[in-house]
PDB file of C-alpha atoms and ligand atoms in Angstrom:
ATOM      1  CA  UNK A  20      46.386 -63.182-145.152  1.00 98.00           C
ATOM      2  CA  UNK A  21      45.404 -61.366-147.676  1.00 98.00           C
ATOM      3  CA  UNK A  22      42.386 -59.078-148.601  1.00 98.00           C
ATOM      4  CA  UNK A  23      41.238 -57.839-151.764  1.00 98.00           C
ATOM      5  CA  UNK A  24      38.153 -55.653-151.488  1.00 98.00           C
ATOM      6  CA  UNK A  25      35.736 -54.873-154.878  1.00 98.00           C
ATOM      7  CA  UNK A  26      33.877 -51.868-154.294  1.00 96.00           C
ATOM      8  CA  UNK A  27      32.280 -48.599-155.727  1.00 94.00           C
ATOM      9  CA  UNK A  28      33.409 -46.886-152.729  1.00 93.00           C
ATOM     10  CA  UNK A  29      37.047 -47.381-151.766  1.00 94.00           C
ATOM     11  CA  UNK A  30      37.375 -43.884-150.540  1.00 93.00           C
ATOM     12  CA  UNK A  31      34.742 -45.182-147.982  1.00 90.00           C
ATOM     13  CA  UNK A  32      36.907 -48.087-147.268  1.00 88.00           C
ATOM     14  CA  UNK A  33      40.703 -47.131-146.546  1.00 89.00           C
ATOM     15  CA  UNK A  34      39.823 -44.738-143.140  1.00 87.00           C
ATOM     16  CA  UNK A  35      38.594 -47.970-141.601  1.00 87.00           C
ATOM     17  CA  UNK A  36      42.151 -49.881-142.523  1.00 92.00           C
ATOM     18  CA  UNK A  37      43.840 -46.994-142.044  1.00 92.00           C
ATOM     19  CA  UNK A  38      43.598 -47.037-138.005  1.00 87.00           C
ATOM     20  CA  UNK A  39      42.947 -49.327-134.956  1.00 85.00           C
ATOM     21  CA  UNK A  40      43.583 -52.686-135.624  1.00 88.00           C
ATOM     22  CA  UNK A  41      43.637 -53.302-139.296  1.00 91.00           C
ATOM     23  CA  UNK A  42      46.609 -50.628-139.418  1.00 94.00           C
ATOM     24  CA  UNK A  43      48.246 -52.799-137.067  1.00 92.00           C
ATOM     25  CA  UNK A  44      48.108 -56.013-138.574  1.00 95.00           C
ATOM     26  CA  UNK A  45      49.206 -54.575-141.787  1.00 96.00           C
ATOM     27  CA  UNK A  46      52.122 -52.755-140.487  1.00 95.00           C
ATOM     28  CA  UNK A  47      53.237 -56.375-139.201  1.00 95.00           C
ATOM     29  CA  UNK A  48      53.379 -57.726-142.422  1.00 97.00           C
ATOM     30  CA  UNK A  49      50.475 -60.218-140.809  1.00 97.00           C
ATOM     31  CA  UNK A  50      47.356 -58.927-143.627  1.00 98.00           C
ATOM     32  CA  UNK A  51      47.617 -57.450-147.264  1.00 98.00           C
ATOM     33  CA  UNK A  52      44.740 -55.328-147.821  1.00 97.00           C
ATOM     34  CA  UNK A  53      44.361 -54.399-151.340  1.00 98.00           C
ATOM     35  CA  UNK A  54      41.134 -52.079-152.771  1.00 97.00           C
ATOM     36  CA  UNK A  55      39.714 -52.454-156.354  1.00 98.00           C
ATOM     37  CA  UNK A  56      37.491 -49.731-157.680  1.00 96.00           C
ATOM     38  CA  UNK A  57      34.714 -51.726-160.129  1.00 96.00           C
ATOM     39  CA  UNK A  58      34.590 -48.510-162.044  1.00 95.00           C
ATOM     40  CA  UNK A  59      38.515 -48.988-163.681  1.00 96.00           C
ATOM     41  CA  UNK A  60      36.461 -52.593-164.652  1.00 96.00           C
ATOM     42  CA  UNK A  61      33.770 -51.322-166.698  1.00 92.00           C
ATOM     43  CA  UNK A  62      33.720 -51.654-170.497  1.00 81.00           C
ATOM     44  CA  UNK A  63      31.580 -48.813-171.362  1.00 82.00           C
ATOM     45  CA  UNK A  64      33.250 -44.882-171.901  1.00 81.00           C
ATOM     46  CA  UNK A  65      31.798 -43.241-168.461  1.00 82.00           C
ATOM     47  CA  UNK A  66      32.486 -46.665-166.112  1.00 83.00           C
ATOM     48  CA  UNK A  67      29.511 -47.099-165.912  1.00 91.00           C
ATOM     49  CA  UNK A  68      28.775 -49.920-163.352  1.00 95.00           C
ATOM     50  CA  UNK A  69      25.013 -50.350-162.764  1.00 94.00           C
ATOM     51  CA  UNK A  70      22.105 -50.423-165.112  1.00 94.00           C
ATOM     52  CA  UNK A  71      18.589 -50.451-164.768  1.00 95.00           C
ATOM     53  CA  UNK A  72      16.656 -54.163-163.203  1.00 95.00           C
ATOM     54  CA  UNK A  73      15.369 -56.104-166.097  1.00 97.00           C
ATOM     55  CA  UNK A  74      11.282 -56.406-165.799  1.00 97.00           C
ATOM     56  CA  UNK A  75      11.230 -53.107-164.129  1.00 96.00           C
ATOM     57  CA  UNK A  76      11.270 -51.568-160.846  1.00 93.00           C
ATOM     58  CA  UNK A  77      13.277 -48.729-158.384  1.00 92.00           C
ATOM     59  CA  UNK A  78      16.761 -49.070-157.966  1.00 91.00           C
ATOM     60  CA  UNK A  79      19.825 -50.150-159.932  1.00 94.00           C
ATOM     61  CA  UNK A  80      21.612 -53.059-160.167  1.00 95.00           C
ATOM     62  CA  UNK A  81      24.965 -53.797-159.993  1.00 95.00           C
ATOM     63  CA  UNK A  82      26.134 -54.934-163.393  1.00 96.00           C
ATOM     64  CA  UNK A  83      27.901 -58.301-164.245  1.00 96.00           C
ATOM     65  CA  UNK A  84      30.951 -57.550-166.335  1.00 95.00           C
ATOM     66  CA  UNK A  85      33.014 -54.661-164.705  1.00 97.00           C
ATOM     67  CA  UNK A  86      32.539 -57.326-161.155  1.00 97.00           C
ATOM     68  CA  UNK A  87      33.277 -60.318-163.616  1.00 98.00           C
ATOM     69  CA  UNK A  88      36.522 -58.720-165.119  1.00 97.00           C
ATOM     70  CA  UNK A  89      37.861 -57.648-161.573  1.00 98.00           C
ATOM     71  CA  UNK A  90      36.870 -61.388-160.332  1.00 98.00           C
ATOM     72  CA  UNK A  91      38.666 -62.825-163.135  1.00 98.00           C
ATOM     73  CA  UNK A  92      41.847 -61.107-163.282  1.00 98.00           C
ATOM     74  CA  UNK A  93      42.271 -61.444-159.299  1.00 98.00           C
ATOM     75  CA  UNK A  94      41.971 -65.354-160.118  1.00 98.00           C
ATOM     76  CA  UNK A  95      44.604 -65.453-162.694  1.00 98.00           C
ATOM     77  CA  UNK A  96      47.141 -64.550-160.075  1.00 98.00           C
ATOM     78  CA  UNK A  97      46.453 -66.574-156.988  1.00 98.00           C
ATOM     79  CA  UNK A  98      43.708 -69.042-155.494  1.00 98.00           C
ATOM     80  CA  UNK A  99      41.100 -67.711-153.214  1.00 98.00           C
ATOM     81  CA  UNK A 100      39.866 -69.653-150.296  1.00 98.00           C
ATOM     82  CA  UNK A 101      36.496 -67.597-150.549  1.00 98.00           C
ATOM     83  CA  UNK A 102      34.820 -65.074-152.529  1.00 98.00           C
ATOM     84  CA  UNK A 103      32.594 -63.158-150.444  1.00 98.00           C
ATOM     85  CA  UNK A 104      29.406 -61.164-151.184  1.00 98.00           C
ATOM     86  CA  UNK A 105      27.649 -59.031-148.329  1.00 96.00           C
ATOM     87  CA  UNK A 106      23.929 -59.183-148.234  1.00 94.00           C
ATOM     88  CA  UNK A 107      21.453 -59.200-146.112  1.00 93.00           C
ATOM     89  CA  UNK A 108      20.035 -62.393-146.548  1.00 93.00           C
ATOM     90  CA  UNK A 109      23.562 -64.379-146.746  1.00 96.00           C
ATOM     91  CA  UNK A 110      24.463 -66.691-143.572  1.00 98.00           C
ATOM     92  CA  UNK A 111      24.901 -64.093-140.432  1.00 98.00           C
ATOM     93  CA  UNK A 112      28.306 -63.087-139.085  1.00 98.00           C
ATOM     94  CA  UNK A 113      29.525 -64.927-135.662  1.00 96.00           C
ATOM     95  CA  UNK A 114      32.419 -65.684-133.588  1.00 95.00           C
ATOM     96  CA  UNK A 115      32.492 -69.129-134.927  1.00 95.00           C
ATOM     97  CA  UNK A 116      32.478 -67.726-138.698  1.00 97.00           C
ATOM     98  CA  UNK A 117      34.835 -65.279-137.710  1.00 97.00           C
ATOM     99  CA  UNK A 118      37.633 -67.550-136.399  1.00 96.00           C
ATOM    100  CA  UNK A 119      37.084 -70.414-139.712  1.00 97.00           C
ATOM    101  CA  UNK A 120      37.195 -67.234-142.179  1.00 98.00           C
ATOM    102  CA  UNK A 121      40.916 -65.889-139.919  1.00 97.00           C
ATOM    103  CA  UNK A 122      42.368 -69.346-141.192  1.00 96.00           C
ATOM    104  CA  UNK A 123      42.194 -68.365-144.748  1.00 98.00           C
ATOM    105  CA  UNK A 124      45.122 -66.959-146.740  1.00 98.00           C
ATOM    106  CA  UNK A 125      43.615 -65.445-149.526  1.00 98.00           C
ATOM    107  CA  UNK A 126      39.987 -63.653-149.181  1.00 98.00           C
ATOM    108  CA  UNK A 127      38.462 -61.674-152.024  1.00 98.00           C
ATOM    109  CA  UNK A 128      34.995 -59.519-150.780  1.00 98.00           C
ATOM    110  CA  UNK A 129      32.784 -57.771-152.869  1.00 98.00           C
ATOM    111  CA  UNK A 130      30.798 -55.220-151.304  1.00 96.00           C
ATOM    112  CA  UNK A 131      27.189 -54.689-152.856  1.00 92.00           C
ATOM    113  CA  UNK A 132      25.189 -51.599-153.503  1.00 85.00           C
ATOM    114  CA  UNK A 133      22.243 -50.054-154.663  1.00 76.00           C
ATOM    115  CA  UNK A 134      19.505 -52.727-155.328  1.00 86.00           C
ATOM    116  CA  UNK A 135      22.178 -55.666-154.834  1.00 91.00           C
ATOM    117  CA  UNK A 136      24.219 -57.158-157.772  1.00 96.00           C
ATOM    118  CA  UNK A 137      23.671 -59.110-160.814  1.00 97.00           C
ATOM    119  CA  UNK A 138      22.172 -62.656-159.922  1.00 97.00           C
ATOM    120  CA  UNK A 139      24.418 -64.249-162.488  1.00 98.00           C
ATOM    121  CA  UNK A 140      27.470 -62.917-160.338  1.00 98.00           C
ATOM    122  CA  UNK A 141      26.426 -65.065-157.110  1.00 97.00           C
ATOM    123  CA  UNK A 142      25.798 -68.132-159.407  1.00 98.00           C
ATOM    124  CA  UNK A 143      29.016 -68.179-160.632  1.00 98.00           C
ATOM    125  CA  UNK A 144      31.387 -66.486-158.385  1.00 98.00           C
ATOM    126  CA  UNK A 145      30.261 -66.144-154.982  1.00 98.00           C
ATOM    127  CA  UNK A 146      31.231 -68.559-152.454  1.00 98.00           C
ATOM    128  CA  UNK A 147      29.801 -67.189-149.439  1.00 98.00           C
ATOM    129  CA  UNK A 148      27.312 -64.616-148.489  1.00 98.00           C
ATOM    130  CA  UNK A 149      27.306 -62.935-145.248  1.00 98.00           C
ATOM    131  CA  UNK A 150      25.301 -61.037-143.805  1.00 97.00           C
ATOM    132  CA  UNK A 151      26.216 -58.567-140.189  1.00 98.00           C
ATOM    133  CA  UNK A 152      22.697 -58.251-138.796  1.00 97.00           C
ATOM    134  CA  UNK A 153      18.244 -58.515-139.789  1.00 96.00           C
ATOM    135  CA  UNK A 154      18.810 -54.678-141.354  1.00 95.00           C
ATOM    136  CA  UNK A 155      19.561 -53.182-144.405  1.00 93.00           C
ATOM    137  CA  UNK A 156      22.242 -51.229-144.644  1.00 94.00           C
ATOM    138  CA  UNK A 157      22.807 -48.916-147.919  1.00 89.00           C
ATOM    139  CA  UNK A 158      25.642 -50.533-149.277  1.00 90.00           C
ATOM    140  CA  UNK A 159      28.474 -53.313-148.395  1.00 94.00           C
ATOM    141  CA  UNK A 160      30.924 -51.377-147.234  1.00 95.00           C
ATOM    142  CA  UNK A 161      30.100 -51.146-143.806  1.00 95.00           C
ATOM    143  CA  UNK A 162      29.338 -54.650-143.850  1.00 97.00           C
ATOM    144  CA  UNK A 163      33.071 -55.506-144.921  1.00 97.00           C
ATOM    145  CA  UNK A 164      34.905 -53.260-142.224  1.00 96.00           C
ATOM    146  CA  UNK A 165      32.871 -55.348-139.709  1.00 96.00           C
ATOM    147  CA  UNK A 166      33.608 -58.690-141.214  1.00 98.00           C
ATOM    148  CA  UNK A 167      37.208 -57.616-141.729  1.00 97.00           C
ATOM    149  CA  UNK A 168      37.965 -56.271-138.410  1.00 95.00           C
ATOM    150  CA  UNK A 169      36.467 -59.339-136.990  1.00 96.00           C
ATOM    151  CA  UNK A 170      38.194 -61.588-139.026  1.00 97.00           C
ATOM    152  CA  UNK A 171      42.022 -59.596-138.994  1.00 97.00           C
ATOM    153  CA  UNK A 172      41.876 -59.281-135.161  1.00 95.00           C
ATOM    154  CA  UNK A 173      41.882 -62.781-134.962  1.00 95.00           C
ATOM    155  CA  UNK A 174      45.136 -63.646-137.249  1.00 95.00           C
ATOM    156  CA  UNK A 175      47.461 -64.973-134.956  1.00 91.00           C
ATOM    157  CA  UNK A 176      49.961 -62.438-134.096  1.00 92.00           C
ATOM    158  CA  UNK A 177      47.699 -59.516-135.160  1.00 93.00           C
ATOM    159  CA  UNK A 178      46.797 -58.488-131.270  1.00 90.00           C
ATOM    160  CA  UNK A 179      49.926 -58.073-128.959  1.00 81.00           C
ATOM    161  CA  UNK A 180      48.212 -59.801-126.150  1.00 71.00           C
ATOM    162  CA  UNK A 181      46.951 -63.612-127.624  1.00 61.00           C
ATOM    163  CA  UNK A 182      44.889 -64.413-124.570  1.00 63.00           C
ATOM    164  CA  UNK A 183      42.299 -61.447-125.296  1.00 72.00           C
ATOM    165  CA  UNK A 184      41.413 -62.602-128.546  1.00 77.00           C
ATOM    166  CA  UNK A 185      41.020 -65.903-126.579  1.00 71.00           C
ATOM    167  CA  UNK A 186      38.573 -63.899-123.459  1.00 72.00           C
ATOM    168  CA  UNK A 187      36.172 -62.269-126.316  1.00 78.00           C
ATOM    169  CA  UNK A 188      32.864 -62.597-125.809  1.00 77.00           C
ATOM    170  CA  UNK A 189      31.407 -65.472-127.747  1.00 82.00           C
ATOM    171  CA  UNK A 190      34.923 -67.101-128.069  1.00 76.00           C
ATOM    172  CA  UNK A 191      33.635 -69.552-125.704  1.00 86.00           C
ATOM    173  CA  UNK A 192      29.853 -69.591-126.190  1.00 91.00           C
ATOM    174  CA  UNK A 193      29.445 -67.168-123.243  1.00 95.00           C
ATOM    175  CA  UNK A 194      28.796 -63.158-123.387  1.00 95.00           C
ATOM    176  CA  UNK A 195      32.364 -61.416-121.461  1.00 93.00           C
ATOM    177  CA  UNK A 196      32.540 -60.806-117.874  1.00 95.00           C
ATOM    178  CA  UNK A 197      32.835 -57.253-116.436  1.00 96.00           C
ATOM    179  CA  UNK A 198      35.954 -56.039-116.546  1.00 95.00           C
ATOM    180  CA  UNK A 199      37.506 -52.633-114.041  1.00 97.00           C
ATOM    181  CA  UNK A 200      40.706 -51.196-113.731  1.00 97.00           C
ATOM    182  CA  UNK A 201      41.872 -48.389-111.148  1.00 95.00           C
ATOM    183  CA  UNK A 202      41.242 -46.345-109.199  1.00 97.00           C
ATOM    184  CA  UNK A 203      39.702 -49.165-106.661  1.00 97.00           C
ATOM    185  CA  UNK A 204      37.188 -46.481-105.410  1.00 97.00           C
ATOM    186  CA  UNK A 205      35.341 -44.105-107.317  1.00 98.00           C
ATOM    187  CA  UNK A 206      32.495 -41.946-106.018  1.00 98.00           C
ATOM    188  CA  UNK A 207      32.092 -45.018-103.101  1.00 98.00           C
ATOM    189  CA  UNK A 208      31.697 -47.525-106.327  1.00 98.00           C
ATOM    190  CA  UNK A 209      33.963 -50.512-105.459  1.00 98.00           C
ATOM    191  CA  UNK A 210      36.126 -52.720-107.630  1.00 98.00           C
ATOM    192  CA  UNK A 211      35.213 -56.573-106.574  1.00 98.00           C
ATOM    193  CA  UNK A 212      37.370 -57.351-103.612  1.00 98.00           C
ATOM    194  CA  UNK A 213      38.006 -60.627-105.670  1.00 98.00           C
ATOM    195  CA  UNK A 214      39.936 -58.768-108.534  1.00 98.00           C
ATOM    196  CA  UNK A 215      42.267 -57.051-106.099  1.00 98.00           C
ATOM    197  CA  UNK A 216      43.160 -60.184-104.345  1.00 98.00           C
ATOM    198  CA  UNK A 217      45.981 -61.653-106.504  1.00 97.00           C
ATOM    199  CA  UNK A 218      44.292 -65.269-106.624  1.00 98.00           C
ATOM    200  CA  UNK A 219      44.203 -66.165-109.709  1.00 97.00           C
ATOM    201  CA  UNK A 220      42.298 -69.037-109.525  1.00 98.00           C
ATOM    202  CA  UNK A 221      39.784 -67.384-107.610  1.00 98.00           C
ATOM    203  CA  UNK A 222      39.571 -64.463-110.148  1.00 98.00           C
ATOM    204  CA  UNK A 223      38.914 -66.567-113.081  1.00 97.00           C
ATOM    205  CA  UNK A 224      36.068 -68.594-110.905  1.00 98.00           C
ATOM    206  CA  UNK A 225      34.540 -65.427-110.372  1.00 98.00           C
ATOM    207  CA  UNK A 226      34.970 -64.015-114.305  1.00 97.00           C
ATOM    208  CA  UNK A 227      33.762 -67.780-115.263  1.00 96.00           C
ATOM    209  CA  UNK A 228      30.690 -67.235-112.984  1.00 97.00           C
ATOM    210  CA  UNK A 229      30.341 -63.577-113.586  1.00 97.00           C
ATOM    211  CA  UNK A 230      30.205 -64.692-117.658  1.00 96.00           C
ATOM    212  CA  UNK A 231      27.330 -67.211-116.740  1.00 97.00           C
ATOM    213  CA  UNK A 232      25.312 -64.749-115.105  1.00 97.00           C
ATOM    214  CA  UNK A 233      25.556 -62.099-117.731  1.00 97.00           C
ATOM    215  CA  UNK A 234      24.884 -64.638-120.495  1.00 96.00           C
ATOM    216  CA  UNK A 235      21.623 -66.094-118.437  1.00 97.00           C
ATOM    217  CA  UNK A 236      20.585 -62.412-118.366  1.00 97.00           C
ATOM    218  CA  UNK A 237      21.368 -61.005-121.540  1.00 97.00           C
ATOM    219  CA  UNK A 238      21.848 -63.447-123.932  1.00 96.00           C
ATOM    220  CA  UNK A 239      20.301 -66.495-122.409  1.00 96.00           C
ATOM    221  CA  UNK A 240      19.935 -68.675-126.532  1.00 94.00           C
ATOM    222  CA  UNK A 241      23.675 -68.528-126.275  1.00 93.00           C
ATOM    223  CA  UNK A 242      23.611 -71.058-122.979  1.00 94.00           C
ATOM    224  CA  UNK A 243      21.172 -73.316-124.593  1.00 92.00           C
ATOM    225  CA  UNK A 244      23.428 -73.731-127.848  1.00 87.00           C
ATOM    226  CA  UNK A 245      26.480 -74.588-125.241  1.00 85.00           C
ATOM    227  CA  UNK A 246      23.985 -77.203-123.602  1.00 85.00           C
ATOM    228  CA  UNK A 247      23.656 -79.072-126.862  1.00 83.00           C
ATOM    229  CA  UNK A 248      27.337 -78.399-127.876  1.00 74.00           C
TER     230      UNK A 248
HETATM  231  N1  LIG B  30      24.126 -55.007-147.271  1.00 80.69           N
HETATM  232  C1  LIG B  30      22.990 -54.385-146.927  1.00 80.69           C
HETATM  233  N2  LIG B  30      22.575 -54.777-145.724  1.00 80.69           N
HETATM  234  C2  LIG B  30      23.481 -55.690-145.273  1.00 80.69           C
HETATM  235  C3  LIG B  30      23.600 -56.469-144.103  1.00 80.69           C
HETATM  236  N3  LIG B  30      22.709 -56.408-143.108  1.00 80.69           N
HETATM  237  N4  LIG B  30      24.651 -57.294-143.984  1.00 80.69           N
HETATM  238  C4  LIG B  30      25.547 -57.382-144.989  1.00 80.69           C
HETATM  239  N5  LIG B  30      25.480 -56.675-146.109  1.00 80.69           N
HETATM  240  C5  LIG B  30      24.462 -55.836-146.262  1.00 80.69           C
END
């Protein structure tokens, strides 16, 4: 897969593909992550990338060309299977979007700022908005290292051990069950006897049922969406 990432900020960006998991899957050769700073795409002497909203009011805009110019010249070399814009009022991040979007071979994601971008850029460019949660955050950024990480983790081959992508949380509708690992005993506060048994088929009855519980408690709109599944 790979990445290419439109932003104001890419000295925001790298730290977050720089460790953890997104290192990873680029050290495997698995995802290309590539930055673009808008400001190398503006016209005017300073880079100048934002101007004032038309009809008034606080805030700047992002501006059309220098995000038009990047666009373009990233489509002259290859086909995109999206081009993403972060927003808070786009469609909002899940598991399901996560694992459709981990498919694709070539994403482009522009991250917006300040009051938001130039309409005429999500009429004619923008394939999908997403949005990571009802709050506004200051700029995209943030946004994309979410989606990203989401999204990259789930490449095949990008985490050593395939079943945990497999055991997330939401991966099957449910919130994840509890997990432990040693010392048994700590402070009196048992592991459950069940997990030190070695049956597997009683272990994953008890995660399956230990999943169901949690989800009824915590997140109990995620059981009624599996009902009408
Ligand atoms: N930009 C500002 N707030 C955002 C949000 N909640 N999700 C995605 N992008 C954003």
């Amino acid at each position: 897969m790979r990445l290419d990432i439109l932003t104001l900020f890419p000295n925001m960006m790298t730290m977050f593909f720089e460790e953890s998991i997104l290192k990873r899957a680029q050290k495997k050769g698995l995802v290309e992550v590539v930055f673009h700073d808008l400001h190398d795409y503006s016209l005017t002497r300073y880079g100048s990338v934002d101007d004032y909203p038309y009809g008034g009011g606080a805030g700047m805009v992002m501006a059309v060309e220098p995000i038009a110019n990047c666009i373009e010249e990233l489509q002259g070399e290859r086909d995109y299977d999206d081009i993403i814009y972060t927003a808070p009022d786009g469609e909002l991040l899940s598991q399901p979007l996560a694992n459709q979007l981990s498919l694709a071979e070539n994403l482009m994601v522009l991250c917006g700022h300040y009051k938001g971008v130039d309409e005429r850029i999500r009429e004619h460019f923008i394939t999908r908005e997403i949005s990571i949660g009802d709050y506004v955050l200051t700029g995209g950024e943030l946004a994309v290292a979410v989606i990203c990480d989401a999204v990259v983790r789930l490449v095949p081959g990008v985490l050593g051990d395939e079943q945990s992508a497999l055991a997330d949380s939401f991966q099957d509708g449910l919130v994840a069950p509890p997990e432990y690992t040693r010392p048994p005993e700590f402070r009196g506060w048992k592991v459950p006897e069940v997990l030190l048994s070695g049956n597997h088929a009683k272990i994953e009855q008890w995660r399956m049922e230990e999943a169901l519980k949690r989800t009824q408690e915590r997140r109990p709109e995620l059981l009624k969406k599996r009902e009408e599944l």
